[in-house]
mmCIF file with all atom_site columns, C-alpha atoms and ligand atoms in Angstrom:
data_model
loop_
_atom_site.group_PDB
_atom_site.id
_atom_site.type_symbol
_atom_site.label_atom_id
_atom_site.label_alt_id
_atom_site.label_comp_id
_atom_site.label_asym_id
_atom_site.label_entity_id
_atom_site.label_seq_id
_atom_site.pdbx_PDB_ins_code
_atom_site.Cartn_x
_atom_site.Cartn_y
_atom_site.Cartn_z
_atom_site.occupancy
_atom_site.B_iso_or_equiv
_atom_site.pdbx_formal_charge
_atom_site.auth_seq_id
_atom_site.auth_comp_id
_atom_site.auth_asym_id
_atom_site.auth_atom_id
_atom_site.pdbx_PDB_model_num
ATOM   1   C CA  . MET A 1 1   ? -0.069  0.013  -0.021 1.00 0.00 ? 1   MET A CA  1
ATOM   2   C CA  . SER A 1 2   ? 1.327   3.477  -0.907 1.00 0.00 ? 2   SER A CA  1
ATOM   3   C CA  . ASP A 1 3   ? 2.551   5.914  1.721  1.00 0.00 ? 3   ASP A CA  1
ATOM   4   C CA  . THR A 1 4   ? -0.117  8.012  3.506  1.00 0.00 ? 4   THR A CA  1
ATOM   5   C CA  . VAL A 1 5   ? 0.939   11.650 3.713  1.00 0.00 ? 5   VAL A CA  1
ATOM   6   C CA  . LEU A 1 6   ? -1.038  14.430 5.276  1.00 0.00 ? 6   LEU A CA  1
ATOM   7   C CA  . TYR A 1 7   ? -0.347  17.939 4.175  1.00 0.00 ? 7   TYR A CA  1
ATOM   8   C CA  . ASP A 1 8   ? -1.416  19.809 7.270  1.00 0.00 ? 8   ASP A CA  1
ATOM   9   C CA  . TYR A 1 9   ? -1.036  22.919 9.505  1.00 0.00 ? 9   TYR A CA  1
ATOM   10  C CA  . TRP A 1 10  ? -1.037  22.307 13.265 1.00 0.00 ? 10  TRP A CA  1
ATOM   11  C CA  . ARG A 1 11  ? -3.544  24.952 13.957 1.00 0.00 ? 11  ARG A CA  1
ATOM   12  C CA  . SER A 1 12  ? -5.862  24.116 11.082 1.00 0.00 ? 12  SER A CA  1
ATOM   13  C CA  . SER A 1 13  ? -9.201  22.989 12.363 1.00 0.00 ? 13  SER A CA  1
ATOM   14  C CA  . ALA A 1 14  ? -9.835  20.944 9.152  1.00 0.00 ? 14  ALA A CA  1
ATOM   15  C CA  . SER A 1 15  ? -6.545  19.312 9.415  1.00 0.00 ? 15  SER A CA  1
ATOM   16  C CA  . TYR A 1 16  ? -7.151  18.467 12.982 1.00 0.00 ? 16  TYR A CA  1
ATOM   17  C CA  . ARG A 1 17  ? -10.144 16.649 12.132 1.00 0.00 ? 17  ARG A CA  1
ATOM   18  C CA  . VAL A 1 18  ? -8.336  14.483 9.611  1.00 0.00 ? 18  VAL A CA  1
ATOM   19  C CA  . ARG A 1 19  ? -5.722  13.837 12.184 1.00 0.00 ? 19  ARG A CA  1
ATOM   20  C CA  . ILE A 1 20  ? -8.304  12.526 14.607 1.00 0.00 ? 20  ILE A CA  1
ATOM   21  C CA  . ALA A 1 21  ? -9.792  10.286 12.134 1.00 0.00 ? 21  ALA A CA  1
ATOM   22  C CA  . LEU A 1 22  ? -6.329  8.919  10.902 1.00 0.00 ? 22  LEU A CA  1
ATOM   23  C CA  . ASN A 1 23  ? -5.565  8.209  14.446 1.00 0.00 ? 23  ASN A CA  1
ATOM   24  C CA  . LEU A 1 24  ? -8.848  6.414  15.008 1.00 0.00 ? 24  LEU A CA  1
ATOM   25  C CA  . ALA A 1 25  ? -7.855  4.299  12.123 1.00 0.00 ? 25  ALA A CA  1
ATOM   26  C CA  . GLY A 1 26  ? -4.782  3.462  13.496 1.00 0.00 ? 26  GLY A CA  1
ATOM   27  C CA  . SER A 1 27  ? -3.033  5.014  10.203 1.00 0.00 ? 27  SER A CA  1
ATOM   28  C CA  . ASP A 1 28  ? 0.841   5.346  10.316 1.00 0.00 ? 28  ASP A CA  1
ATOM   29  C CA  . TYR A 1 29  ? 0.626   8.616  8.390  1.00 0.00 ? 29  TYR A CA  1
ATOM   30  C CA  . ARG A 1 30  ? 3.308   11.153 7.514  1.00 0.00 ? 30  ARG A CA  1
ATOM   31  C CA  . ALA A 1 31  ? 2.717   14.714 8.113  1.00 0.00 ? 31  ALA A CA  1
ATOM   32  C CA  . ILE A 1 32  ? 4.068   17.289 5.943  1.00 0.00 ? 32  ILE A CA  1
ATOM   33  C CA  . PRO A 1 33  ? 3.623   20.874 7.375  1.00 0.00 ? 33  PRO A CA  1
ATOM   34  C CA  . VAL A 1 34  ? 2.239   23.620 5.216  1.00 0.00 ? 34  VAL A CA  1
ATOM   35  C CA  . ASP A 1 35  ? 2.673   26.813 7.210  1.00 0.00 ? 35  ASP A CA  1
ATOM   36  C CA  . LEU A 1 36  ? -0.409  29.021 6.685  1.00 0.00 ? 36  LEU A CA  1
ATOM   37  C CA  . VAL A 1 37  ? 1.362   32.017 8.426  1.00 0.00 ? 37  VAL A CA  1
ATOM   38  C CA  . LYS A 1 38  ? 4.174   31.875 5.995  1.00 0.00 ? 38  LYS A CA  1
ATOM   39  C CA  . ARG A 1 39  ? 1.643   31.409 3.232  1.00 0.00 ? 39  ARG A CA  1
ATOM   40  C CA  . GLU A 1 40  ? 2.966   28.185 2.066  1.00 0.00 ? 40  GLU A CA  1
ATOM   41  C CA  . HIS A 1 41  ? -0.442  27.114 1.056  1.00 0.00 ? 41  HIS A CA  1
ATOM   42  C CA  . ARG A 1 42  ? -0.473  29.582 -1.676 1.00 0.00 ? 42  ARG A CA  1
ATOM   43  C CA  . SER A 1 43  ? 2.881   28.333 -3.097 1.00 0.00 ? 43  SER A CA  1
ATOM   44  C CA  . ASP A 1 44  ? 2.913   26.711 -6.438 1.00 0.00 ? 44  ASP A CA  1
ATOM   45  C CA  . ASP A 1 45  ? 3.676   23.408 -4.912 1.00 0.00 ? 45  ASP A CA  1
ATOM   46  C CA  . HIS A 1 46  ? 0.652   23.421 -2.730 1.00 0.00 ? 46  HIS A CA  1
ATOM   47  C CA  . MET A 1 47  ? -1.608  24.988 -5.249 1.00 0.00 ? 47  MET A CA  1
ATOM   48  C CA  . SER A 1 48  ? -0.843  22.126 -7.547 1.00 0.00 ? 48  SER A CA  1
ATOM   49  C CA  . ARG A 1 49  ? -1.890  19.781 -4.686 1.00 0.00 ? 49  ARG A CA  1
ATOM   50  C CA  . ASN A 1 50  ? -5.120  21.569 -4.120 1.00 0.00 ? 50  ASN A CA  1
ATOM   51  C CA  . PRO A 1 51  ? -6.282  24.314 -6.401 1.00 0.00 ? 51  PRO A CA  1
ATOM   52  C CA  . GLN A 1 52  ? -8.333  25.806 -3.474 1.00 0.00 ? 52  GLN A CA  1
ATOM   53  C CA  . GLY A 1 53  ? -5.127  26.393 -1.587 1.00 0.00 ? 53  GLY A CA  1
ATOM   54  C CA  . PHE A 1 54  ? -6.459  24.902 1.470  1.00 0.00 ? 54  PHE A CA  1
ATOM   55  C CA  . VAL A 1 55  ? -5.129  22.356 3.913  1.00 0.00 ? 55  VAL A CA  1
ATOM   56  C CA  . PRO A 1 56  ? -5.617  19.474 4.474  1.00 0.00 ? 56  PRO A CA  1
ATOM   57  C CA  . VAL A 1 57  ? -4.561  17.355 1.595  1.00 0.00 ? 57  VAL A CA  1
ATOM   58  C CA  . LEU A 1 58  ? -4.348  13.616 2.225  1.00 0.00 ? 58  LEU A CA  1
ATOM   59  C CA  . ASP A 1 59  ? -2.409  11.157 -0.259 1.00 0.00 ? 59  ASP A CA  1
ATOM   60  C CA  . ILE A 1 60  ? -3.874  7.786  0.663  1.00 0.00 ? 60  ILE A CA  1
ATOM   61  C CA  . ASP A 1 61  ? -4.379  4.499  -1.163 1.00 0.00 ? 61  ASP A CA  1
ATOM   62  C CA  . GLY A 1 62  ? -3.118  6.189  -4.450 1.00 0.00 ? 62  GLY A CA  1
ATOM   63  C CA  . LEU A 1 63  ? -5.624  8.907  -4.166 1.00 0.00 ? 63  LEU A CA  1
ATOM   64  C CA  . ARG A 1 64  ? -5.059  12.613 -3.484 1.00 0.00 ? 64  ARG A CA  1
ATOM   65  C CA  . LEU A 1 65  ? -7.986  13.848 -1.344 1.00 0.00 ? 65  LEU A CA  1
ATOM   66  C CA  . THR A 1 66  ? -9.024  17.336 -0.326 1.00 0.00 ? 66  THR A CA  1
ATOM   67  C CA  . GLN A 1 67  ? -11.961 18.697 1.724  1.00 0.00 ? 67  GLN A CA  1
ATOM   68  C CA  . SER A 1 68  ? -12.057 17.345 5.238  1.00 0.00 ? 68  SER A CA  1
ATOM   69  C CA  . LEU A 1 69  ? -15.588 16.122 5.328  1.00 0.00 ? 69  LEU A CA  1
ATOM   70  C CA  . ALA A 1 70  ? -14.969 14.010 2.177  1.00 0.00 ? 70  ALA A CA  1
ATOM   71  C CA  . ILE A 1 71  ? -11.770 12.708 3.588  1.00 0.00 ? 71  ILE A CA  1
ATOM   72  C CA  . LEU A 1 72  ? -13.554 11.800 6.929  1.00 0.00 ? 72  LEU A CA  1
ATOM   73  C CA  . ASP A 1 73  ? -16.195 10.048 4.827  1.00 0.00 ? 73  ASP A CA  1
ATOM   74  C CA  . TYR A 1 74  ? -13.492 8.103  2.779  1.00 0.00 ? 74  TYR A CA  1
ATOM   75  C CA  . LEU A 1 75  ? -11.738 7.067  6.050  1.00 0.00 ? 75  LEU A CA  1
ATOM   76  C CA  . ASP A 1 76  ? -15.039 6.014  7.691  1.00 0.00 ? 76  ASP A CA  1
ATOM   77  C CA  . GLN A 1 77  ? -16.124 3.857  4.620  1.00 0.00 ? 77  GLN A CA  1
ATOM   78  C CA  . THR A 1 78  ? -12.721 2.248  4.013  1.00 0.00 ? 78  THR A CA  1
ATOM   79  C CA  . ARG A 1 79  ? -11.401 1.890  7.667  1.00 0.00 ? 79  ARG A CA  1
ATOM   80  C CA  . SER A 1 80  ? -14.915 1.055  9.188  1.00 0.00 ? 80  SER A CA  1
ATOM   81  C CA  . LEU A 1 81  ? -14.506 3.926  11.835 1.00 0.00 ? 81  LEU A CA  1
ATOM   82  C CA  . GLY A 1 82  ? -18.332 3.994  12.639 1.00 0.00 ? 82  GLY A CA  1
ATOM   83  C CA  . LEU A 1 83  ? -18.519 7.760  12.560 1.00 0.00 ? 83  LEU A CA  1
ATOM   84  C CA  . LEU A 1 84  ? -22.240 7.825  11.589 1.00 0.00 ? 84  LEU A CA  1
ATOM   85  C CA  . PRO A 1 85  ? -25.234 5.534  12.237 1.00 0.00 ? 85  PRO A CA  1
ATOM   86  C CA  . LYS A 1 86  ? -26.542 3.613  9.196  1.00 0.00 ? 86  LYS A CA  1
ATOM   87  C CA  . GLU A 1 87  ? -30.210 4.650  9.798  1.00 0.00 ? 87  GLU A CA  1
ATOM   88  C CA  . PRO A 1 88  ? -30.908 7.438  7.474  1.00 0.00 ? 88  PRO A CA  1
ATOM   89  C CA  . GLY A 1 89  ? -32.841 9.631  9.947  1.00 0.00 ? 89  GLY A CA  1
ATOM   90  C CA  . GLU A 1 90  ? -30.240 9.215  12.771 1.00 0.00 ? 90  GLU A CA  1
ATOM   91  C CA  . ARG A 1 91  ? -27.428 9.699  10.219 1.00 0.00 ? 91  ARG A CA  1
ATOM   92  C CA  . ALA A 1 92  ? -29.011 13.047 8.949  1.00 0.00 ? 92  ALA A CA  1
ATOM   93  C CA  . LEU A 1 93  ? -29.499 14.317 12.590 1.00 0.00 ? 93  LEU A CA  1
ATOM   94  C CA  . GLN A 1 94  ? -25.901 13.549 13.472 1.00 0.00 ? 94  GLN A CA  1
ATOM   95  C CA  . GLN A 1 95  ? -24.525 15.063 10.219 1.00 0.00 ? 95  GLN A CA  1
ATOM   96  C CA  . ALA A 1 96  ? -26.440 18.248 10.995 1.00 0.00 ? 96  ALA A CA  1
ATOM   97  C CA  . LEU A 1 97  ? -24.550 18.572 14.168 1.00 0.00 ? 97  LEU A CA  1
ATOM   98  C CA  . ALA A 1 98  ? -21.166 18.222 12.505 1.00 0.00 ? 98  ALA A CA  1
ATOM   99  C CA  . HIS A 1 99  ? -22.224 20.442 9.572  1.00 0.00 ? 99  HIS A CA  1
ATOM   100 C CA  . SER A 1 100 ? -23.263 23.086 11.754 1.00 0.00 ? 100 SER A CA  1
ATOM   101 C CA  . ILE A 1 101 ? -19.541 23.663 12.524 1.00 0.00 ? 101 ILE A CA  1
ATOM   102 C CA  . ALA A 1 102 ? -17.745 22.460 9.582  1.00 0.00 ? 102 ALA A CA  1
ATOM   103 C CA  . VAL A 1 103 ? -20.031 23.977 6.890  1.00 0.00 ? 103 VAL A CA  1
ATOM   104 C CA  . ASP A 1 104 ? -21.243 27.106 8.905  1.00 0.00 ? 104 ASP A CA  1
ATOM   105 C CA  . VAL A 1 105 ? -19.130 28.264 11.584 1.00 0.00 ? 105 VAL A CA  1
ATOM   106 C CA  . HIS A 1 106 ? -15.506 27.144 10.145 1.00 0.00 ? 106 HIS A CA  1
ATOM   107 C CA  . PRO A 1 107 ? -15.686 28.985 6.782  1.00 0.00 ? 107 PRO A CA  1
ATOM   108 C CA  . VAL A 1 108 ? -16.262 32.461 8.173  1.00 0.00 ? 108 VAL A CA  1
ATOM   109 C CA  . CYS A 1 109 ? -13.457 32.069 10.771 1.00 0.00 ? 109 CYS A CA  1
ATOM   110 C CA  . ASN A 1 110 ? -10.995 30.810 8.060  1.00 0.00 ? 110 ASN A CA  1
ATOM   111 C CA  . LEU A 1 111 ? -7.743  32.688 8.029  1.00 0.00 ? 111 LEU A CA  1
ATOM   112 C CA  . SER A 1 112 ? -8.225  34.380 4.645  1.00 0.00 ? 112 SER A CA  1
ATOM   113 C CA  . VAL A 1 113 ? -11.755 35.514 5.730  1.00 0.00 ? 113 VAL A CA  1
ATOM   114 C CA  . ALA A 1 114 ? -10.539 36.805 9.122  1.00 0.00 ? 114 ALA A CA  1
ATOM   115 C CA  . VAL A 1 115 ? -7.623  38.748 7.610  1.00 0.00 ? 115 VAL A CA  1
ATOM   116 C CA  . ALA A 1 116 ? -10.094 40.289 5.135  1.00 0.00 ? 116 ALA A CA  1
ATOM   117 C CA  . ALA A 1 117 ? -12.334 41.282 7.940  1.00 0.00 ? 117 ALA A CA  1
ATOM   118 C CA  . GLU A 1 118 ? -9.416  42.813 9.782  1.00 0.00 ? 118 GLU A CA  1
ATOM   119 C CA  . GLN A 1 119 ? -8.430  44.820 6.710  1.00 0.00 ? 119 GLN A CA  1
ATOM   120 C CA  . PHE A 1 120 ? -12.065 46.029 6.284  1.00 0.00 ? 120 PHE A CA  1
ATOM   121 C CA  . ALA A 1 121 ? -11.792 47.187 9.910  1.00 0.00 ? 121 ALA A CA  1
ATOM   122 C CA  . GLY A 1 122 ? -8.665  49.375 9.020  1.00 0.00 ? 122 GLY A CA  1
ATOM   123 C CA  . GLY A 1 123 ? -6.309  46.821 10.783 1.00 0.00 ? 123 GLY A CA  1
ATOM   124 C CA  . ARG A 1 124 ? -7.927  48.005 14.021 1.00 0.00 ? 124 ARG A CA  1
ATOM   125 C CA  . ASP A 1 125 ? -6.339  46.109 17.077 1.00 0.00 ? 125 ASP A CA  1
ATOM   126 C CA  . GLY A 1 126 ? -8.602  43.321 18.465 1.00 0.00 ? 126 GLY A CA  1
ATOM   127 C CA  . ALA A 1 127 ? -10.889 43.348 15.264 1.00 0.00 ? 127 ALA A CA  1
ATOM   128 C CA  . ARG A 1 128 ? -9.762  39.729 14.284 1.00 0.00 ? 128 ARG A CA  1
ATOM   129 C CA  . LYS A 1 129 ? -10.565 38.456 17.755 1.00 0.00 ? 129 LYS A CA  1
ATOM   130 C CA  . GLU A 1 130 ? -14.006 40.306 17.728 1.00 0.00 ? 130 GLU A CA  1
ATOM   131 C CA  . TRP A 1 131 ? -14.704 38.781 14.347 1.00 0.00 ? 131 TRP A CA  1
ATOM   132 C CA  . MET A 1 132 ? -13.772 35.242 15.650 1.00 0.00 ? 132 MET A CA  1
ATOM   133 C CA  . GLN A 1 133 ? -15.977 35.726 18.852 1.00 0.00 ? 133 GLN A CA  1
ATOM   134 C CA  . ARG A 1 134 ? -18.931 37.137 16.809 1.00 0.00 ? 134 ARG A CA  1
ATOM   135 C CA  . PHE A 1 135 ? -19.221 33.730 14.839 1.00 0.00 ? 135 PHE A CA  1
ATOM   136 C CA  . ILE A 1 136 ? -17.902 31.023 17.310 1.00 0.00 ? 136 ILE A CA  1
ATOM   137 C CA  . ARG A 1 137 ? -19.950 31.743 20.296 1.00 0.00 ? 137 ARG A CA  1
ATOM   138 C CA  . PRO A 1 138 ? -23.397 31.695 18.577 1.00 0.00 ? 138 PRO A CA  1
ATOM   139 C CA  . GLY A 1 139 ? -22.280 28.780 16.570 1.00 0.00 ? 139 GLY A CA  1
ATOM   140 C CA  . LEU A 1 140 ? -21.332 26.755 19.631 1.00 0.00 ? 140 LEU A CA  1
ATOM   141 C CA  . LEU A 1 141 ? -24.390 27.818 21.552 1.00 0.00 ? 141 LEU A CA  1
ATOM   142 C CA  . ALA A 1 142 ? -26.463 26.441 18.730 1.00 0.00 ? 142 ALA A CA  1
ATOM   143 C CA  . PHE A 1 143 ? -24.460 23.277 18.918 1.00 0.00 ? 143 PHE A CA  1
ATOM   144 C CA  . GLU A 1 144 ? -25.009 23.136 22.628 1.00 0.00 ? 144 GLU A CA  1
ATOM   145 C CA  . THR A 1 145 ? -28.812 23.224 22.169 1.00 0.00 ? 145 THR A CA  1
ATOM   146 C CA  . MET A 1 146 ? -28.778 20.737 19.299 1.00 0.00 ? 146 MET A CA  1
ATOM   147 C CA  . LEU A 1 147 ? -26.947 18.359 21.771 1.00 0.00 ? 147 LEU A CA  1
ATOM   148 C CA  . GLU A 1 148 ? -30.045 18.172 23.778 1.00 0.00 ? 148 GLU A CA  1
ATOM   149 C CA  . SER A 1 149 ? -31.689 15.748 21.341 1.00 0.00 ? 149 SER A CA  1
ATOM   150 C CA  . PHE A 1 150 ? -28.899 13.292 21.956 1.00 0.00 ? 150 PHE A CA  1
ATOM   151 C CA  . ASP A 1 151 ? -27.373 11.359 24.842 1.00 0.00 ? 151 ASP A CA  1
ATOM   152 C CA  . GLN A 1 152 ? -23.908 12.534 25.741 1.00 0.00 ? 152 GLN A CA  1
ATOM   153 C CA  . ALA A 1 153 ? -22.784 8.977  26.888 1.00 0.00 ? 153 ALA A CA  1
ATOM   154 C CA  . PRO A 1 154 ? -20.089 10.351 26.934 1.00 0.00 ? 154 PRO A CA  1
ATOM   155 C CA  . PHE A 1 155 ? -19.625 11.552 23.412 1.00 0.00 ? 155 PHE A CA  1
ATOM   156 C CA  . CYS A 1 156 ? -21.943 13.793 21.309 1.00 0.00 ? 156 CYS A CA  1
ATOM   157 C CA  . CYS A 1 157 ? -24.301 11.145 20.148 1.00 0.00 ? 157 CYS A CA  1
ATOM   158 C CA  . GLY A 1 158 ? -23.485 8.116  22.283 1.00 0.00 ? 158 GLY A CA  1
ATOM   159 C CA  . ASP A 1 159 ? -20.710 5.759  23.659 1.00 0.00 ? 159 ASP A CA  1
ATOM   160 C CA  . THR A 1 160 ? -18.212 6.066  20.602 1.00 0.00 ? 160 THR A CA  1
ATOM   161 C CA  . PRO A 1 161 ? -16.609 9.066  19.039 1.00 0.00 ? 161 PRO A CA  1
ATOM   162 C CA  . GLY A 1 162 ? -18.377 10.162 15.951 1.00 0.00 ? 162 GLY A CA  1
ATOM   163 C CA  . LEU A 1 163 ? -18.315 12.826 13.243 1.00 0.00 ? 163 LEU A CA  1
ATOM   164 C CA  . ALA A 1 164 ? -19.834 15.348 15.469 1.00 0.00 ? 164 ALA A CA  1
ATOM   165 C CA  . ASP A 1 165 ? -17.091 15.040 18.099 1.00 0.00 ? 165 ASP A CA  1
ATOM   166 C CA  . ILE A 1 166 ? -14.481 15.205 15.368 1.00 0.00 ? 166 ILE A CA  1
ATOM   167 C CA  . CYS A 1 167 ? -15.932 18.486 14.100 1.00 0.00 ? 167 CYS A CA  1
ATOM   168 C CA  . LEU A 1 168 ? -16.628 19.948 17.523 1.00 0.00 ? 168 LEU A CA  1
ATOM   169 C CA  . MET A 1 169 ? -13.236 19.461 19.238 1.00 0.00 ? 169 MET A CA  1
ATOM   170 C CA  . PRO A 1 170 ? -11.208 21.687 16.668 1.00 0.00 ? 170 PRO A CA  1
ATOM   171 C CA  . GLN A 1 171 ? -13.782 24.333 17.097 1.00 0.00 ? 171 GLN A CA  1
ATOM   172 C CA  . VAL A 1 172 ? -13.631 24.154 20.895 1.00 0.00 ? 172 VAL A CA  1
ATOM   173 C CA  . TYR A 1 173 ? -9.902  24.449 20.532 1.00 0.00 ? 173 TYR A CA  1
ATOM   174 C CA  . ASN A 1 174 ? -10.451 27.784 18.474 1.00 0.00 ? 174 ASN A CA  1
ATOM   175 C CA  . ALA A 1 175 ? -12.823 29.017 21.016 1.00 0.00 ? 175 ALA A CA  1
ATOM   176 C CA  . ARG A 1 176 ? -10.293 28.826 23.771 1.00 0.00 ? 176 ARG A CA  1
ATOM   177 C CA  . ARG A 1 177 ? -7.719  30.320 21.338 1.00 0.00 ? 177 ARG A CA  1
ATOM   178 C CA  . TRP A 1 178 ? -9.869  33.350 20.662 1.00 0.00 ? 178 TRP A CA  1
ATOM   179 C CA  . GLU A 1 179 ? -11.089 33.571 24.272 1.00 0.00 ? 179 GLU A CA  1
ATOM   180 C CA  . VAL A 1 180 ? -14.697 32.820 23.487 1.00 0.00 ? 180 VAL A CA  1
ATOM   181 C CA  . ASP A 1 181 ? -16.762 32.186 26.703 1.00 0.00 ? 181 ASP A CA  1
ATOM   182 C CA  . ILE A 1 182 ? -18.112 28.665 26.529 1.00 0.00 ? 182 ILE A CA  1
ATOM   183 C CA  . SER A 1 183 ? -18.509 28.191 30.269 1.00 0.00 ? 183 SER A CA  1
ATOM   184 C CA  . ASP A 1 184 ? -22.334 28.130 30.008 1.00 0.00 ? 184 ASP A CA  1
ATOM   185 C CA  . MET A 1 185 ? -22.275 24.996 27.636 1.00 0.00 ? 185 MET A CA  1
ATOM   186 C CA  . PRO A 1 186 ? -22.235 22.089 29.900 1.00 0.00 ? 186 PRO A CA  1
ATOM   187 C CA  . ARG A 1 187 ? -23.125 19.443 27.321 1.00 0.00 ? 187 ARG A CA  1
ATOM   188 C CA  . LEU A 1 188 ? -20.313 20.619 25.095 1.00 0.00 ? 188 LEU A CA  1
ATOM   189 C CA  . LEU A 1 189 ? -17.852 20.733 27.980 1.00 0.00 ? 189 LEU A CA  1
ATOM   190 C CA  . SER A 1 190 ? -18.632 17.248 29.044 1.00 0.00 ? 190 SER A CA  1
ATOM   191 C CA  . VAL A 1 191 ? -18.122 16.013 25.516 1.00 0.00 ? 191 VAL A CA  1
ATOM   192 C CA  . GLU A 1 192 ? -14.654 17.751 25.503 1.00 0.00 ? 192 GLU A CA  1
ATOM   193 C CA  . THR A 1 193 ? -13.713 16.143 28.750 1.00 0.00 ? 193 THR A CA  1
ATOM   194 C CA  . ALA A 1 194 ? -14.632 12.686 27.185 1.00 0.00 ? 194 ALA A CA  1
ATOM   195 C CA  . CYS A 1 195 ? -12.689 13.244 23.998 1.00 0.00 ? 195 CYS A CA  1
ATOM   196 C CA  . SER A 1 196 ? -9.657  14.491 25.664 1.00 0.00 ? 196 SER A CA  1
ATOM   197 C CA  . THR A 1 197 ? -9.184  11.062 27.286 1.00 0.00 ? 197 THR A CA  1
ATOM   198 C CA  . VAL A 1 198 ? -9.306  9.353  23.934 1.00 0.00 ? 198 VAL A CA  1
ATOM   199 C CA  . PRO A 1 199 ? -5.696  8.850  22.471 1.00 0.00 ? 199 PRO A CA  1
ATOM   200 C CA  . ALA A 1 200 ? -6.683  9.380  19.003 1.00 0.00 ? 200 ALA A CA  1
ATOM   201 C CA  . PHE A 1 201 ? -8.015  12.822 19.917 1.00 0.00 ? 201 PHE A CA  1
ATOM   202 C CA  . ALA A 1 202 ? -5.092  13.602 22.318 1.00 0.00 ? 202 ALA A CA  1
ATOM   203 C CA  . ALA A 1 203 ? -2.410  12.790 19.568 1.00 0.00 ? 203 ALA A CA  1
ATOM   204 C CA  . ALA A 1 204 ? -4.133  15.115 17.146 1.00 0.00 ? 204 ALA A CA  1
ATOM   205 C CA  . TYR A 1 205 ? -4.125  18.116 19.424 1.00 0.00 ? 205 TYR A CA  1
ATOM   206 C CA  . PRO A 1 206 ? -2.535  21.027 17.763 1.00 0.00 ? 206 PRO A CA  1
ATOM   207 C CA  . GLU A 1 207 ? 0.017   21.807 20.479 1.00 0.00 ? 207 GLU A CA  1
ATOM   208 C CA  . THR A 1 208 ? 1.209   18.175 20.318 1.00 0.00 ? 208 THR A CA  1
ATOM   209 C CA  . CYS A 1 209 ? 1.400   18.393 16.454 1.00 0.00 ? 209 CYS A CA  1
ATOM   210 C CA  . LYS A 1 210 ? 3.280   21.651 16.372 1.00 0.00 ? 210 LYS A CA  1
ATOM   211 C CA  . PRO A 1 211 ? 6.421   21.333 14.363 1.00 0.00 ? 211 PRO A CA  1
ATOM   212 C CA  . ASP A 1 212 ? 9.725   22.148 16.371 1.00 0.00 ? 212 ASP A CA  1
HETATM 213 N N1  . LIG B 2 .   ? -13.908 22.995 3.430  1.00 0.00 ? 301 LIG B N1  1
HETATM 214 C C1  . LIG B 2 .   ? -12.410 22.816 3.528  1.00 0.00 ? 301 LIG B C1  1
HETATM 215 C C2  . LIG B 2 .   ? -11.909 24.039 4.238  1.00 0.00 ? 301 LIG B C2  1
HETATM 216 C C3  . LIG B 2 .   ? -10.214 23.830 4.544  1.00 0.00 ? 301 LIG B C3  1
HETATM 217 C C4  . LIG B 2 .   ? -9.788  25.100 5.097  1.00 0.00 ? 301 LIG B C4  1
HETATM 218 O O1  . LIG B 2 .   ? -10.507 26.081 5.131  1.00 0.00 ? 301 LIG B O1  1
HETATM 219 N N2  . LIG B 2 .   ? -8.418  25.042 5.564  1.00 0.00 ? 301 LIG B N2  1
HETATM 220 C C5  . LIG B 2 .   ? -7.917  26.173 6.237  1.00 0.00 ? 301 LIG B C5  1
HETATM 221 C C6  . LIG B 2 .   ? -7.166  25.794 7.487  1.00 0.00 ? 301 LIG B C6  1
HETATM 222 S S1  . LIG B 2 .   ? -8.512  25.224 8.628  1.00 0.00 ? 301 LIG B S1  1
HETATM 223 C C7  . LIG B 2 .   ? -6.947  26.892 5.134  1.00 0.00 ? 301 LIG B C7  1
HETATM 224 O O2  . LIG B 2 .   ? -6.305  26.196 4.582  1.00 0.00 ? 301 LIG B O2  1
HETATM 225 N N3  . LIG B 2 .   ? -6.996  28.158 5.128  1.00 0.00 ? 301 LIG B N3  1
HETATM 226 C C8  . LIG B 2 .   ? -6.206  28.910 4.329  1.00 0.00 ? 301 LIG B C8  1
HETATM 227 C C9  . LIG B 2 .   ? -6.692  30.325 4.024  1.00 0.00 ? 301 LIG B C9  1
HETATM 228 O O3  . LIG B 2 .   ? -7.914  30.725 4.575  1.00 0.00 ? 301 LIG B O3  1
HETATM 229 O O4  . LIG B 2 .   ? -6.254  30.964 3.184  1.00 0.00 ? 301 LIG B O4  1
HETATM 230 C C10 . LIG B 2 .   ? -12.137 21.495 4.456  1.00 0.00 ? 301 LIG B C10 1
HETATM 231 O O5  . LIG B 2 .   ? -12.987 21.065 5.143  1.00 0.00 ? 301 LIG B O5  1
HETATM 232 O O6  . LIG B 2 .   ? -11.197 20.889 4.055  1.00 0.00 ? 301 LIG B O6  1
#
């Protein structure tokens, strides 16, 4: 089988999701850092890997994959991770949880979007942080309310980590990074505690994956 290579950035939420899933799959992957701060994602090399100029990019099984949700689905299908239930209704409900973060909150907090917002604010001190807080807190509050429909036992939707947990944990990391108050979100905090004890999640944690 060909070498599995993840082009990632330690602080990238979308890369963090894929690192968790690769760890859950027990994959012995090699990480190649693409430094977003140094704009390496806009280099010719990286643009040839992903015309969108985003991380992550995953080389696996002779394929080059982009888009973290598509990658998670591929790993789930090929490595039987059990990230979503088979029953269509349950599946759609759990996907909605995950998508509320990955499809709605994450894109507006992307680096290029936040930088543009800061520029529109005339480069004012604190503008980027305010932008992040403006979107992360309501997004996570909605997630907290959506969690009421599921049993956190102890993960978002039951006793094994699923797609919702994989999308939630990177967003919680970002919430802490940008000093978003999440102290009034007990369900989410209990899921965070549960996930942090799972080795696949702990090994994917940004500070653990930061290059020297
Ligand atoms: N929908 C894509 C989004 C990927 C994405 O936004 N990656 C971010 C890091 S989390 C990125 O590369 N940002 C670079 C930029 O904004 O220029 C996915 O889920 O893979």
